């Protein structure tokens, strides 16, 4: 019935358009052809053209990985929760993370302990002390009774196949390269998902890859002192100069970013800081502040609603605020005095001339002959 109704409606619309086109083709094309609809306008509802559109803040996240790396929690989970919490302040359009090479090669203590436990468990499985159910290879579907056999199988077969694919893509050019990427895209993605759980990285724990998978732009800077801070600060200033963000979210506890936050507030931008220092210099300058615990536990989502409400109230009060401008008021006051004085001068001059004229002619109560005739 639904499809039948749609067919009937489309037929009626087509007949109506054909009739209009025959009568006046230029008017019909002008009325029924458009390229794109503007924000806040509904072509089907003319009354909604004057409806106000809701303005959304454009939010940018700037993450100082040298100062605030995700040590105890997987990077992908932290990045996703951070984006969800910040999305309550507006539309998240820019996500940037800066660090040097040491931050990406650092392995947290939690990851080290997990690797030690996995190594001990592999030894017990090889000796037959522990008999697990089975380990499944997510690429080919084969099952193994020890994790070590699964790792060896993965390295000997699937890792070699992945290297061959990459070499073929690197050596190809033009259309052949495009065809190879399209051909191997599914297999390469399947391999990456399986390798994330099977293979243990030699350095780091996949920090850059996990953040990129969460949608962050990860930039590696030189190993010089304060290189990441300078690069991140320049990026923030550039975004403010180009007016691409309305709300600036900084993930750091470094007090070197205080001047950048003050500059953002002078430019009427909203500022939010995510860090662990409760009485830090950044949190004293920013409009709102949260800790990592607030982000991970979901407390920041509830507080963000109240913060946005305060921002809206502040914007409304600023629009209604009357500001005293001494120069404008002084000019208005001087013009008023001049006009009043000129009016008084004109009145006094007329009265003096009248009085002098009256004195030459006689007393003011005596009437002339002409006046007497008129009165008679």
Coordinates of C-alpha atoms in Angstrom, one line a residue:
X1 CA 0.0 0.0 0.0
X2 CA 2.8 2.4 0.8
X3 CA 4.6 1.8 -2.5
X4 CA 1.3 2.1 -4.3
X5 CA 0.6 5.5 -2.6
X6 CA 4.1 6.7 -3.6
X7 CA 3.5 5.7 -7.3
X8 CA 0.2 7.5 -7.4
X9 CA 1.7 10.6 -5.9
X10 CA 4.7 10.6 -8.2
X11 CA 2.4 10.3 -11.2
X12 CA 0.3 13.2 -10.1
X13 CA 3.3 15.4 -9.5
X14 CA 4.7 14.5 -13.0
X15 CA 1.4 15.4 -14.7
X16 CA 1.3 18.7 -12.8
X17 CA 4.8 19.6 -13.8
X18 CA 4.2 18.7 -17.4
X19 CA 1.1 20.9 -17.5
X20 CA 3.0 23.8 -16.0
X21 CA 6.0 23.3 -18.4
X22 CA 3.7 23.4 -21.4
X23 CA 2.0 26.6 -20.3
X24 CA 5.1 28.5 -19.3
X25 CA 8.5 26.6 -19.4
X26 CA 10.6 29.4 -18.0
X27 CA 8.4 30.0 -14.9
X28 CA 8.3 26.3 -14.2
X29 CA 12.0 25.9 -14.4
X30 CA 12.5 28.9 -12.1
X31 CA 10.0 27.6 -9.5
X32 CA 10.9 23.9 -9.4
X33 CA 14.7 23.8 -10.1
X34 CA 17.1 24.7 -7.4
X35 CA 20.7 23.8 -6.7
X36 CA 20.8 23.6 -2.9
X37 CA 18.7 24.7 0.0
X38 CA 20.0 27.2 2.5
X39 CA 20.3 26.5 6.2
X40 CA 17.1 27.4 8.0
X41 CA 14.9 27.4 4.8
X42 CA 12.4 24.7 4.0
X43 CA 11.1 24.8 0.4
X44 CA 8.1 22.7 1.3
X45 CA 7.0 25.0 4.1
X46 CA 7.1 28.7 3.1
X47 CA 6.2 29.7 6.6
X48 CA 9.4 28.2 8.0
X49 CA 11.6 30.6 6.0
X50 CA 11.6 33.1 8.9
X51 CA 12.2 30.4 11.5
X52 CA 15.5 31.1 13.5
X53 CA 18.2 28.5 13.1
X54 CA 20.0 27.1 16.2
X55 CA 23.7 28.0 16.2
X56 CA 26.1 25.3 17.1
X57 CA 29.5 25.9 18.5
X58 CA 32.4 24.6 16.4
X59 CA 34.6 22.7 18.8
X60 CA 38.3 21.9 18.4
X61 CA 40.2 19.4 20.6
X62 CA 44.0 20.0 21.1
X63 CA 45.7 17.2 22.9
X64 CA 49.2 17.5 24.4
X65 CA 50.3 13.9 24.4
X66 CA 53.7 14.7 26.0
X67 CA 51.9 16.0 29.1
X68 CA 48.7 13.9 29.2
X69 CA 49.2 10.5 27.6
X70 CA 46.5 7.8 28.3
X71 CA 48.6 5.6 30.6
X72 CA 46.1 3.3 32.3
X73 CA 43.3 3.1 29.7
X74 CA 43.5 2.0 26.0
X75 CA 44.0 5.0 23.8
X76 CA 41.1 4.3 21.5
X77 CA 38.6 4.2 24.3
X78 CA 39.9 7.4 25.9
X79 CA 39.7 9.2 22.6
X80 CA 36.2 8.1 21.9
X81 CA 35.0 9.0 25.4
X82 CA 36.7 12.4 25.1
X83 CA 35.0 13.2 21.9
X84 CA 31.6 12.1 23.2
X85 CA 32.0 14.3 26.3
X86 CA 33.1 17.3 24.3
X87 CA 30.3 16.9 21.7
X88 CA 27.9 18.4 24.3
X89 CA 29.6 21.7 23.9
X90 CA 29.0 21.8 20.1
X91 CA 30.0 20.1 16.9
X92 CA 33.5 18.5 17.1
X93 CA 35.2 19.4 13.8
X94 CA 38.9 19.5 14.7
X95 CA 40.8 16.8 16.8
X96 CA 44.6 17.3 17.0
X97 CA 47.2 15.5 19.0
X98 CA 50.9 16.5 19.2
X99 CA 53.9 14.6 20.7
X100 CA 57.5 13.7 20.1
X101 CA 58.8 10.2 19.2
X102 CA 59.4 9.4 22.9
X103 CA 55.7 9.6 23.7
X104 CA 54.9 7.0 21.0
X105 CA 57.7 4.6 22.1
X106 CA 56.8 4.7 25.8
X107 CA 55.1 1.6 27.2
X108 CA 53.0 2.2 30.3
X109 CA 53.4 0.0 33.4
X110 CA 50.0 -1.6 32.9
X111 CA 50.9 -2.8 29.4
X112 CA 54.2 -4.2 30.7
X113 CA 52.4 -6.2 33.4
X114 CA 50.0 -7.6 30.8
X115 CA 52.9 -8.7 28.6
X116 CA 54.5 -10.5 31.6
X117 CA 51.3 -12.3 32.4
X118 CA 50.8 -13.3 28.8
X119 CA 54.4 -14.7 28.7
X120 CA 53.9 -16.7 31.9
X121 CA 50.6 -18.0 30.6
X122 CA 52.3 -19.2 27.3
X123 CA 54.9 -21.1 29.3
X124 CA 52.2 -22.9 31.4
X125 CA 50.3 -23.7 28.2
X126 CA 53.4 -25.2 26.5
X127 CA 54.1 -27.4 29.6
X128 CA 50.5 -28.7 29.7
X129 CA 49.7 -27.2 33.1
X130 CA 46.9 -25.1 31.7
X131 CA 44.6 -26.4 28.9
X132 CA 42.6 -23.6 27.3
X133 CA 39.7 -24.3 25.0
X134 CA 41.2 -23.0 21.8
X135 CA 42.6 -19.9 20.0
X136 CA 40.9 -18.8 16.8
X137 CA 42.7 -17.2 13.9
X138 CA 40.5 -14.3 12.7
X139 CA 42.0 -14.3 9.2
X140 CA 41.7 -17.9 8.1
X141 CA 39.5 -19.4 10.8
X142 CA 42.0 -22.1 12.0
X143 CA 42.0 -23.1 15.7
X144 CA 45.1 -23.7 17.9
X145 CA 45.4 -25.1 21.4
X146 CA 48.2 -22.7 22.5
X147 CA 48.6 -19.0 22.0
X148 CA 52.3 -19.4 20.9
X149 CA 51.2 -21.7 18.0
X150 CA 48.7 -19.1 16.9
X151 CA 51.3 -16.3 17.0
X152 CA 53.8 -18.4 15.0
X153 CA 51.1 -19.3 12.4
X154 CA 50.1 -15.6 12.1
X155 CA 53.7 -14.5 11.6
X156 CA 54.7 -17.2 9.1
X157 CA 51.6 -17.0 6.9
X158 CA 49.5 -13.9 7.3
X159 CA 52.3 -11.4 8.1
X160 CA 54.2 -12.5 5.0
X161 CA 51.1 -12.2 2.9
X162 CA 50.5 -8.7 4.2
X163 CA 54.1 -7.7 3.3
X164 CA 53.7 -9.0 -0.2
X165 CA 50.5 -7.0 -0.7
X166 CA 52.2 -3.8 0.5
X167 CA 55.2 -4.4 -1.8
X168 CA 52.9 -4.8 -4.8
X169 CA 51.0 -1.6 -4.0
X170 CA 54.2 0.3 -3.5
X171 CA 55.8 -0.9 -6.8
X172 CA 52.6 -0.2 -8.8
X173 CA 51.7 3.1 -10.4
X174 CA 48.7 4.8 -11.9
X175 CA 45.5 2.8 -12.5
X176 CA 47.2 -0.5 -11.5
X177 CA 47.9 0.8 -8.0
X178 CA 44.3 1.9 -7.6
X179 CA 43.1 -1.5 -8.7
X180 CA 45.4 -3.2 -6.2
X181 CA 44.3 -1.0 -3.4
X182 CA 40.7 -1.8 -4.2
X183 CA 41.5 -5.5 -4.5
X184 CA 43.3 -5.9 -1.2
X185 CA 41.4 -3.4 0.9
X186 CA 39.2 -6.0 2.6
X187 CA 42.0 -8.4 3.3
X188 CA 44.3 -5.7 4.6
X189 CA 41.6 -4.4 7.0
X190 CA 40.9 -7.9 8.2
X191 CA 44.6 -8.4 8.8
X192 CA 44.9 -5.2 10.8
X193 CA 42.0 -6.1 13.1
X194 CA 43.4 -9.6 13.8
X195 CA 47.0 -8.4 14.3
X196 CA 45.9 -5.9 16.9
X197 CA 45.1 -8.7 19.3
X198 CA 47.6 -11.3 18.2
X199 CA 50.9 -9.5 17.6
X200 CA 52.6 -7.6 20.4
X201 CA 54.3 -4.4 19.1
X202 CA 58.0 -4.2 19.8
X203 CA 57.8 -0.5 20.8
X204 CA 54.9 1.4 22.2
X205 CA 51.4 0.1 22.4
X206 CA 49.9 1.5 19.2
X207 CA 49.2 5.0 20.5
X208 CA 49.4 6.8 17.2
X209 CA 47.4 4.1 15.3
X210 CA 44.7 3.9 18.0
X211 CA 44.3 7.7 18.1
X212 CA 44.1 7.9 14.3
X213 CA 41.5 5.1 14.3
X214 CA 39.5 7.3 16.7
X215 CA 39.6 10.2 14.2
X216 CA 42.5 12.3 15.6
X217 CA 45.1 14.0 13.5
X218 CA 48.4 12.8 15.2
X219 CA 51.5 14.9 14.5
X220 CA 55.0 13.8 15.6
X221 CA 57.4 16.6 16.2
X222 CA 61.2 16.7 16.9
X223 CA 62.7 15.5 20.2
X224 CA 63.8 19.0 21.2
X225 CA 62.4 20.4 24.5
X226 CA 59.1 22.1 24.3
X227 CA 58.8 21.2 20.6
X228 CA 55.3 19.7 21.0
X229 CA 54.1 22.7 23.1
X230 CA 55.3 25.2 20.5
X231 CA 53.7 23.3 17.6
X232 CA 50.4 22.9 19.4
X233 CA 50.4 26.5 20.5
X234 CA 51.0 27.7 16.9
X235 CA 48.2 25.4 15.7
X236 CA 45.8 26.8 18.2
X237 CA 46.6 30.4 17.3
X238 CA 46.3 29.7 13.6
X239 CA 42.8 28.2 14.2
X240 CA 41.8 31.3 16.2
X241 CA 43.1 33.7 13.5
X242 CA 41.1 31.9 10.8
X243 CA 38.0 31.8 13.1
X244 CA 37.5 28.1 12.6
X245 CA 36.6 27.3 16.2
X246 CA 34.1 28.7 18.7
X247 CA 35.0 26.5 21.6
X248 CA 38.6 25.5 22.4
X249 CA 39.2 22.3 24.3
X250 CA 42.8 21.8 25.7
X251 CA 43.9 18.4 27.1
X252 CA 47.0 19.3 29.2
X253 CA 48.2 20.5 32.6
X254 CA 51.1 22.5 31.2
X255 CA 51.0 26.1 32.4
X256 CA 52.7 27.3 29.2
X257 CA 49.3 27.4 27.5
X258 CA 47.9 30.0 29.9
X259 CA 48.6 32.9 27.5
X260 CA 46.9 31.0 24.7
X261 CA 43.8 30.6 26.8
X262 CA 43.8 34.2 27.8
X263 CA 44.1 35.2 24.1
X264 CA 41.2 32.9 23.3
X265 CA 39.0 34.5 26.0
X266 CA 39.9 38.0 24.6
X267 CA 38.6 36.8 21.3
X268 CA 35.3 35.8 22.9
X269 CA 36.0 32.0 22.5
X270 CA 34.8 29.4 25.0
X271 CA 37.6 27.5 26.7
X272 CA 37.6 24.1 28.3
X273 CA 40.5 22.3 30.0
X274 CA 40.9 18.6 30.6
X275 CA 43.6 17.7 33.2
X276 CA 44.3 16.1 36.5
X277 CA 45.5 19.2 38.4
X278 CA 42.6 20.6 40.4
X279 CA 44.1 23.9 41.2
X280 CA 46.2 24.3 38.0
X281 CA 46.8 27.6 36.3
X282 CA 44.9 26.4 33.2
X283 CA 41.8 25.6 35.1
X284 CA 41.8 29.0 36.8
X285 CA 41.8 30.7 33.4
X286 CA 39.4 28.5 31.5
X287 CA 35.6 28.8 31.5
X288 CA 35.2 25.1 32.4
X289 CA 37.5 22.3 33.5
X290 CA 37.2 18.5 33.9
X291 CA 39.5 15.7 35.1
X292 CA 40.2 12.4 33.3
X293 CA 38.0 10.7 35.9
X294 CA 35.0 13.0 34.9
X295 CA 35.5 12.1 31.2
X296 CA 35.8 8.4 31.8
X297 CA 33.0 8.1 34.3
X298 CA 30.6 10.2 32.2
X299 CA 30.3 13.0 34.7
X300 CA 31.5 15.6 32.2
X301 CA 28.4 14.9 30.0
X302 CA 26.0 16.0 32.7
X303 CA 28.1 19.1 33.7
X304 CA 28.5 20.1 30.1
X305 CA 24.8 20.8 29.8
X306 CA 24.9 23.3 32.7
X307 CA 28.0 24.9 31.3
X308 CA 26.4 25.5 27.9
X309 CA 23.4 27.0 29.6
X310 CA 25.5 29.5 31.5
X311 CA 27.3 30.4 28.2
X312 CA 23.9 31.1 26.5
X313 CA 22.7 33.2 29.5
X314 CA 26.0 35.2 29.4
X315 CA 25.6 35.8 25.7
X316 CA 22.0 37.0 26.1
X317 CA 23.1 39.4 28.9
X318 CA 25.9 40.8 26.8
X319 CA 23.5 41.6 24.1
X320 CA 21.1 43.4 26.5
X321 CA 23.9 45.2 28.3
X322 CA 24.1 49.0 28.1
X323 CA 27.6 50.4 27.9
X324 CA 28.5 54.0 28.8
X325 CA 30.6 55.8 26.2
X326 CA 31.8 59.1 27.6
X327 CA 32.6 60.7 24.2
X328 CA 29.3 59.9 22.6
X329 CA 27.4 61.1 25.7
X330 CA 29.4 64.3 25.9
X331 CA 28.7 65.1 22.3
X332 CA 25.0 64.5 22.8
X333 CA 25.0 66.7 25.9
X334 CA 26.9 69.5 24.2
X335 CA 24.6 69.6 21.3
X336 CA 21.6 69.7 23.6
X337 CA 23.0 72.7 25.5
X338 CA 23.8 74.6 22.3
X339 CA 20.3 74.2 21.0
X340 CA 18.8 75.4 24.2
X341 CA 21.1 78.4 24.4
X342 CA 20.4 79.4 20.8
X343 CA 16.7 79.2 21.5
X344 CA 17.0 81.4 24.6
X345 CA 19.2 83.9 22.7
X346 CA 16.6 84.2 19.9
X347 CA 13.9 84.8 22.4
X348 CA 15.8 87.5 24.3
X349 CA 16.8 89.3 21.1
X350 CA 13.3 89.5 19.8
X351 CA 12.0 90.8 23.1
X352 CA 14.6 93.5 23.3
X353 CA 13.9 94.8 19.8
X354 CA 10.2 94.8 20.5
X355 CA 10.8 96.8 23.6
X356 CA 13.0 99.4 21.9
X357 CA 10.4 99.8 19.2
X358 CA 7.7 100.3 21.7
X359 CA 9.6 102.9 23.6
X360 CA 10.1 105.0 20.5
X361 CA 6.4 104.9 19.5
X362 CA 5.0 105.5 22.9
X363 CA 3.6 103.7 25.9
X364 CA 2.7 100.1 25.3
X365 CA -0.9 100.7 26.3
X366 CA -1.4 103.5 23.9
X367 CA -2.8 102.4 20.5
X368 CA -2.0 103.9 17.1
X369 CA -4.6 105.6 15.0
X370 CA -4.6 102.7 12.6
X371 CA -5.0 100.3 15.4
X372 CA -7.9 102.4 16.7
X373 CA -9.6 102.3 13.4
X374 CA -9.3 98.6 13.2
X375 CA -10.6 98.2 16.7
X376 CA -13.4 100.6 16.0

